[in-house]
PDB file of C-alpha atoms and ligand atoms in Angstrom:
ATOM      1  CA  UNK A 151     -86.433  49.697-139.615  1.00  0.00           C
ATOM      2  CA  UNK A 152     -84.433  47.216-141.508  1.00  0.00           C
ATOM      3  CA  UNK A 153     -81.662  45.264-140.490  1.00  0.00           C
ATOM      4  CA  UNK A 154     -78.740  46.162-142.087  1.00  0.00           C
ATOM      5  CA  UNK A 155     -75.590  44.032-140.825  1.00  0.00           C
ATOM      6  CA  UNK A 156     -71.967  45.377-140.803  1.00  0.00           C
ATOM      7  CA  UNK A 157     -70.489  44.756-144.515  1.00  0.00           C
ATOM      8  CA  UNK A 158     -67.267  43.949-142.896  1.00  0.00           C
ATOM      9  CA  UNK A 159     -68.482  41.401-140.361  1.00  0.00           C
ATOM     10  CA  UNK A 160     -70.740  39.764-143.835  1.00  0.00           C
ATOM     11  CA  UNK A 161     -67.557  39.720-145.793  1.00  0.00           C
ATOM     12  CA  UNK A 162     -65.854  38.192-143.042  1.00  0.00           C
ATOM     13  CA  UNK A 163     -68.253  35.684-142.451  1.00  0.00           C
ATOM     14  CA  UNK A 164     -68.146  34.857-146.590  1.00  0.00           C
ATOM     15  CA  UNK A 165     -64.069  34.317-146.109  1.00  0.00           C
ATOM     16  CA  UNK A 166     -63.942  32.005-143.398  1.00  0.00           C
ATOM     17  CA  UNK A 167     -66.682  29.654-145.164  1.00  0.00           C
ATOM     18  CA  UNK A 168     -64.970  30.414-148.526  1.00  0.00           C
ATOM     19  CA  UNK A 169     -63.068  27.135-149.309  1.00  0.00           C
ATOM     20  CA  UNK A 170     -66.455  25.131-147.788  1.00  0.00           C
ATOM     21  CA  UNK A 171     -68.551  27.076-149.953  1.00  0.00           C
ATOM     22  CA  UNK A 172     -66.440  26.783-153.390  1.00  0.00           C
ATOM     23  CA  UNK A 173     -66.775  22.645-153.013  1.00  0.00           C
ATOM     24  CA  UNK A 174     -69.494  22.849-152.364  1.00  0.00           C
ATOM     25  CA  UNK A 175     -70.989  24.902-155.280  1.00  0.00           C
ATOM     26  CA  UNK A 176     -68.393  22.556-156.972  1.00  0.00           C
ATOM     27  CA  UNK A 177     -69.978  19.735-155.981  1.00  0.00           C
ATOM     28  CA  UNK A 178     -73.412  20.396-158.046  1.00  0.00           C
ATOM     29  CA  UNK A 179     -71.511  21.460-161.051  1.00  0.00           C
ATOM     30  CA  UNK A 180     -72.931  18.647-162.633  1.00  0.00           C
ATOM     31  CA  UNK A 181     -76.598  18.569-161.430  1.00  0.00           C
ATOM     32  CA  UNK A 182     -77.546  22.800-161.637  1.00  0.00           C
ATOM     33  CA  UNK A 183     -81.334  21.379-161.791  1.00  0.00           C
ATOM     34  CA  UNK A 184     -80.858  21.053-158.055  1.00  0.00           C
ATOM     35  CA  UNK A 185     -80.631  24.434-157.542  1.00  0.00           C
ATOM     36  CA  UNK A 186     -82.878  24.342-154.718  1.00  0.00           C
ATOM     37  CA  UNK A 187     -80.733  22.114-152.161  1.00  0.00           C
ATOM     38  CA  UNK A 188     -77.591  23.816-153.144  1.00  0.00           C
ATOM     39  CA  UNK A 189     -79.177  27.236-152.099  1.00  0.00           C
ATOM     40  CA  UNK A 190     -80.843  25.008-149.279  1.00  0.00           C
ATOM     41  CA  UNK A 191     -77.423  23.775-148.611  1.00  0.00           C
ATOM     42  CA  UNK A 192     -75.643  27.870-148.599  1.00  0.00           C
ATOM     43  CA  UNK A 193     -78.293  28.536-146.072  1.00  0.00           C
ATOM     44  CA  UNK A 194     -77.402  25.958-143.433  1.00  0.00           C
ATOM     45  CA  UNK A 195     -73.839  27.280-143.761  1.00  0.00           C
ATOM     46  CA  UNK A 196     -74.491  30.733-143.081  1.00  0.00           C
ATOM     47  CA  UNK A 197     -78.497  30.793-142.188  1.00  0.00           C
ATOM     48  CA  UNK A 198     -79.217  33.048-145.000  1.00  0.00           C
ATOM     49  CA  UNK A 199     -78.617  33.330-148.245  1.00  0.00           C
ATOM     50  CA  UNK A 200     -75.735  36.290-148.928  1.00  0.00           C
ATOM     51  CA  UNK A 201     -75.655  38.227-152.128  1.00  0.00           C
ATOM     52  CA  UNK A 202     -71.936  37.575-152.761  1.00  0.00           C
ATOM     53  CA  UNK A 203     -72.305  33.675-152.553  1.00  0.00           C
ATOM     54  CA  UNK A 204     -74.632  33.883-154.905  1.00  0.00           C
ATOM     55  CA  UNK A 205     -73.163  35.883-156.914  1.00  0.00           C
ATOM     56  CA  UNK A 206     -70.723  33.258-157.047  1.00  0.00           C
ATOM     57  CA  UNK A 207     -72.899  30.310-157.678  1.00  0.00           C
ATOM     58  CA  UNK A 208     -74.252  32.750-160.680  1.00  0.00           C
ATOM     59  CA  UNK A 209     -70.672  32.348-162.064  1.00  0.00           C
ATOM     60  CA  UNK A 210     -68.917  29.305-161.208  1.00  0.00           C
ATOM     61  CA  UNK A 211     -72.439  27.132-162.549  1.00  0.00           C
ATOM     62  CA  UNK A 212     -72.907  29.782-164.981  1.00  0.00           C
ATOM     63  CA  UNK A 213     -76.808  29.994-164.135  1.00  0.00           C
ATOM     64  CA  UNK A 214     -78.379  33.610-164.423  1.00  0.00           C
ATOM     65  CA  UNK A 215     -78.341  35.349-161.189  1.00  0.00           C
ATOM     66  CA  UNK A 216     -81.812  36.515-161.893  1.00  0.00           C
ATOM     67  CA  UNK A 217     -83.084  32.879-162.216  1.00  0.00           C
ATOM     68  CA  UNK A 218     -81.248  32.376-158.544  1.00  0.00           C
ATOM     69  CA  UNK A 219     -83.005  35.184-156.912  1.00  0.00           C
ATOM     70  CA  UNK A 220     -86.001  34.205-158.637  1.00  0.00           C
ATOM     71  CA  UNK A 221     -85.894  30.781-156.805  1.00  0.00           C
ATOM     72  CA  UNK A 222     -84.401  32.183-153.453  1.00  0.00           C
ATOM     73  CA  UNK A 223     -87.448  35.070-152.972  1.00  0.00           C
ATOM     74  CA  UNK A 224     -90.262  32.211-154.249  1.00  0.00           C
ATOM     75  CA  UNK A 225     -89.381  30.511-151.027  1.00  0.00           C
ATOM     76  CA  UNK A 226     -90.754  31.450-147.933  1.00  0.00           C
ATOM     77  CA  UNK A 227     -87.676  29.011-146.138  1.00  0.00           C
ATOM     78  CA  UNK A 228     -85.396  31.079-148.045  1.00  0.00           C
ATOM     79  CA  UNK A 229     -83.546  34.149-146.064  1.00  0.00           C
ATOM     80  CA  UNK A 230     -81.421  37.122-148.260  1.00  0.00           C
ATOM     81  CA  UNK A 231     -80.996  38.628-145.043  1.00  0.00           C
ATOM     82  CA  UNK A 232     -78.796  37.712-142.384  1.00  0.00           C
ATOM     83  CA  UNK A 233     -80.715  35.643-139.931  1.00  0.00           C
ATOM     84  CA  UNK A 234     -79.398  35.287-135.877  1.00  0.00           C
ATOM     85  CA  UNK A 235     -78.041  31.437-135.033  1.00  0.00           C
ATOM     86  CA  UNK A 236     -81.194  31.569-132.633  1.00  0.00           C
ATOM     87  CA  UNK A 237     -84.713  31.892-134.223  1.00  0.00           C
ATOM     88  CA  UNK A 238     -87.135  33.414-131.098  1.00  0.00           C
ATOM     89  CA  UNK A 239     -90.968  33.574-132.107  1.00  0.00           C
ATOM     90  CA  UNK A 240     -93.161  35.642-129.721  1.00  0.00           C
ATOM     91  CA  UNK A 241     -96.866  35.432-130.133  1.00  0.00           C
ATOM     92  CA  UNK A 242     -98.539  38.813-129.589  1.00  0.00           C
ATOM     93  CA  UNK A 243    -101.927  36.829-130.745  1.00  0.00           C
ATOM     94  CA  UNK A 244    -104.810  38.136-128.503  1.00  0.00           C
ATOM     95  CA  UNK A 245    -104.882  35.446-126.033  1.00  0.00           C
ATOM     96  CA  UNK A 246    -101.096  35.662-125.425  1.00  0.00           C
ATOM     97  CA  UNK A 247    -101.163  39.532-125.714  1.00  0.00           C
ATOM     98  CA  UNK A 248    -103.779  39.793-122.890  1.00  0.00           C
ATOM     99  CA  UNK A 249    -101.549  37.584-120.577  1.00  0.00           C
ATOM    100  CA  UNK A 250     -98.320  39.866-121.735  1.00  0.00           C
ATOM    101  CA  UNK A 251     -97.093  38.794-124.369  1.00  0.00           C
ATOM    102  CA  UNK A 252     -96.032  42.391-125.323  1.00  0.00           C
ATOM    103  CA  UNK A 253     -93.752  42.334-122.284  1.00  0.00           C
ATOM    104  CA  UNK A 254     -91.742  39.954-124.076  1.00  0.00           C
ATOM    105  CA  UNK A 255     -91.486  41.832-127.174  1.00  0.00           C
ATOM    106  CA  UNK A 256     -90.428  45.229-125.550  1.00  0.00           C
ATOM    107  CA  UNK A 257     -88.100  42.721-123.317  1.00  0.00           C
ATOM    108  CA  UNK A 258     -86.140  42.159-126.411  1.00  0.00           C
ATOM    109  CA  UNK A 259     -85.848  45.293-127.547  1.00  0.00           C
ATOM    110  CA  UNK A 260     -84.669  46.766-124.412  1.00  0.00           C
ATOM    111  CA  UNK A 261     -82.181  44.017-124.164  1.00  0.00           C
ATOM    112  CA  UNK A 262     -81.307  43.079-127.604  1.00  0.00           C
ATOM    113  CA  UNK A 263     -82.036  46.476-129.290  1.00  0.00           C
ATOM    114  CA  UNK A 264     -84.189  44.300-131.274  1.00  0.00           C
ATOM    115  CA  UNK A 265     -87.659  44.845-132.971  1.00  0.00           C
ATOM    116  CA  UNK A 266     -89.665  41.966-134.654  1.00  0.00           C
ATOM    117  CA  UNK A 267     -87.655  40.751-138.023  1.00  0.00           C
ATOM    118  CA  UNK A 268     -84.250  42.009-136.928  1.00  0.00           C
ATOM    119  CA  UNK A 269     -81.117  40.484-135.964  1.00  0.00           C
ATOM    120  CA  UNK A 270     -78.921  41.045-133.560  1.00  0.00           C
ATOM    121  CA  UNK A 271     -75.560  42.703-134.616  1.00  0.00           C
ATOM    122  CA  UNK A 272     -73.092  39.196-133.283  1.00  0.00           C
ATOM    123  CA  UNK A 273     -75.881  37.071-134.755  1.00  0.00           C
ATOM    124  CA  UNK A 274     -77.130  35.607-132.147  1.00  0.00           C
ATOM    125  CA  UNK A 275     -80.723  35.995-132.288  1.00  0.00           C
ATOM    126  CA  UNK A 276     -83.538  37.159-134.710  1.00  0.00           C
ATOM    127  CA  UNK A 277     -87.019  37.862-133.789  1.00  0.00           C
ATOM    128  CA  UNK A 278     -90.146  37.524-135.062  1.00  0.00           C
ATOM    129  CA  UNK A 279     -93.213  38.229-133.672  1.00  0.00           C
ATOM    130  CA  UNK A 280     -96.857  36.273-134.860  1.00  0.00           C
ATOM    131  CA  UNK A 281    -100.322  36.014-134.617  1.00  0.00           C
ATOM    132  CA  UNK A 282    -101.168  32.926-133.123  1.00  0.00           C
ATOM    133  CA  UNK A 283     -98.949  29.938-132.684  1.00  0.00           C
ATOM    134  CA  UNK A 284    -102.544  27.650-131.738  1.00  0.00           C
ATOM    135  CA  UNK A 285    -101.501  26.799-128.265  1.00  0.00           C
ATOM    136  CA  UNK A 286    -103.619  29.964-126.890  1.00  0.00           C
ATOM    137  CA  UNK A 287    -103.828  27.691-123.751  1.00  0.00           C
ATOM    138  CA  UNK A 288    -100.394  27.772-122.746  1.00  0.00           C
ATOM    139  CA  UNK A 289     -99.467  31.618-123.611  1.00  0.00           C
ATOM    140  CA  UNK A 290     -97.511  33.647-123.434  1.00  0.00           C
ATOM    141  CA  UNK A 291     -95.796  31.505-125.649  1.00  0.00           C
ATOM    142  CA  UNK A 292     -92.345  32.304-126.303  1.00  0.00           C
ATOM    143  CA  UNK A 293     -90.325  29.588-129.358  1.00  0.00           C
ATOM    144  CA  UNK A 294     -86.751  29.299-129.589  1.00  0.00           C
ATOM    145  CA  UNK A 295     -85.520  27.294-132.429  1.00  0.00           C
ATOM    146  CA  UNK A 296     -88.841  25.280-132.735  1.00  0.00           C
ATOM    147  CA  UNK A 297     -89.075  24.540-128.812  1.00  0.00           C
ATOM    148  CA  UNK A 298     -91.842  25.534-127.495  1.00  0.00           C
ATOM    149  CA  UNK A 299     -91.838  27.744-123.956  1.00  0.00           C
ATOM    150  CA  UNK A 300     -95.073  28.450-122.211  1.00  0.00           C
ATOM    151  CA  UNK A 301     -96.167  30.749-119.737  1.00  0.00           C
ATOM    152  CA  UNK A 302     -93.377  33.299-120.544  1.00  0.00           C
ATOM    153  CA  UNK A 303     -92.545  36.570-118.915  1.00  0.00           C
ATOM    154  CA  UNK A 304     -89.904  38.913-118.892  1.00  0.00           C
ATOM    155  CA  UNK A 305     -87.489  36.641-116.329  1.00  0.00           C
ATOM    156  CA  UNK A 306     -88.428  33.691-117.447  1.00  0.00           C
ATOM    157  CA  UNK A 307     -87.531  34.678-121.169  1.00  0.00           C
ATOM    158  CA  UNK A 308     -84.238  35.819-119.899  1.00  0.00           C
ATOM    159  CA  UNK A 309     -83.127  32.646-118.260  1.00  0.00           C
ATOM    160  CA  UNK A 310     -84.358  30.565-121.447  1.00  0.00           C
ATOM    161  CA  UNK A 311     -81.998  33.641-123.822  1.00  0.00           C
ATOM    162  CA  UNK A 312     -79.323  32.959-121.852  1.00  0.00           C
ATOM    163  CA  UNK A 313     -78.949  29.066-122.273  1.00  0.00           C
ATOM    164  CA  UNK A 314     -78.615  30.054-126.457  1.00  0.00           C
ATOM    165  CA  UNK A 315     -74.821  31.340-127.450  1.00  0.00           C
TER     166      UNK A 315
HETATM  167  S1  LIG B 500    -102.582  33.713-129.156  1.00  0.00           S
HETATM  168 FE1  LIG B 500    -100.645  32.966-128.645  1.00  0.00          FE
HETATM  169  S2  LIG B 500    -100.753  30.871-129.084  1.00  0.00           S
HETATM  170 FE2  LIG B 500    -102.678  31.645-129.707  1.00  0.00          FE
END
């Protein structure tokens, strides 16, 4: 299924960065070859890159929106879908699979109505389950914003969740 995040709640999220986002768009106006860490820059403001801010960046630098998209889907880094404030990894690799990793995942989507590459609807989290994160020793592994959690089960996963707003 894909995530599809309220158009209201996007838009809303676009107008209370607006005024950020038009200086800083501004503030490349004379260096569009760095179209990279401006779209770099968009995406630590709203963790992901939306359509209508690019849009914008299309107009205001007057650079084709297809050369823009062209850079934004190149990059793995880059996200044109809304992403949570709250990256969580699960491994479902076998070693962490055996041990329960799966536990974890269907923990999420019990609790967060969540499957692997969604977001949450308040943007909170988004999850993404992998193959192997090469600490097979430790597993389940469980990350959360690039910390790394070992021996994870469903409680323990909880009271980790619950320390990220
Ligand atoms: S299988 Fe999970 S870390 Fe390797």
């Amino acid at each position: 299924m894909e995530f599809v995040l309220d158009a209201t709640k996007v838009q809303s999220l676009i107008e209370t960065h607006a005024g950020k986002v038009d200086s800083l768009i501004d503030s490349y106006a004379e260096k569009k070859e760095q179209l990279i860490a401006l779209l770099q820059d968009i995406q630590t403001e709203f963790n992901y890159l939306p359509r209508d801010v690019l849009v914008k960046v299309s107009q205001r630098l007057d650079i084709p929106l297809s050369q823009i998209f062209g850079v934004a889907t190149f990059f793995r880094a880059f996200s044109l879908k809304p992403r949570g404030r709250h990256l969580v990894t699960v491994c479902l690799g076998t070693a962490c699979h055996i041990r329960g990793g799966h536990r974890l995942v269907d923990k999420m989507e019990r609790d967060y109505d969540l499957k692997s590459g969604e977001t949450t609807d308040d943007l909170r989290f988004t999850l993404e389950a992998v193959n192997c994160l090469g600490c097979c020793a430790l597993g389940p592994v469980v990350v959360v914003d690039g910390k790394y959690e070992s021996q994870m089960n469903p409680d323990k996963l909880d009271r980790v969740l619950r320390s990220y707003k």
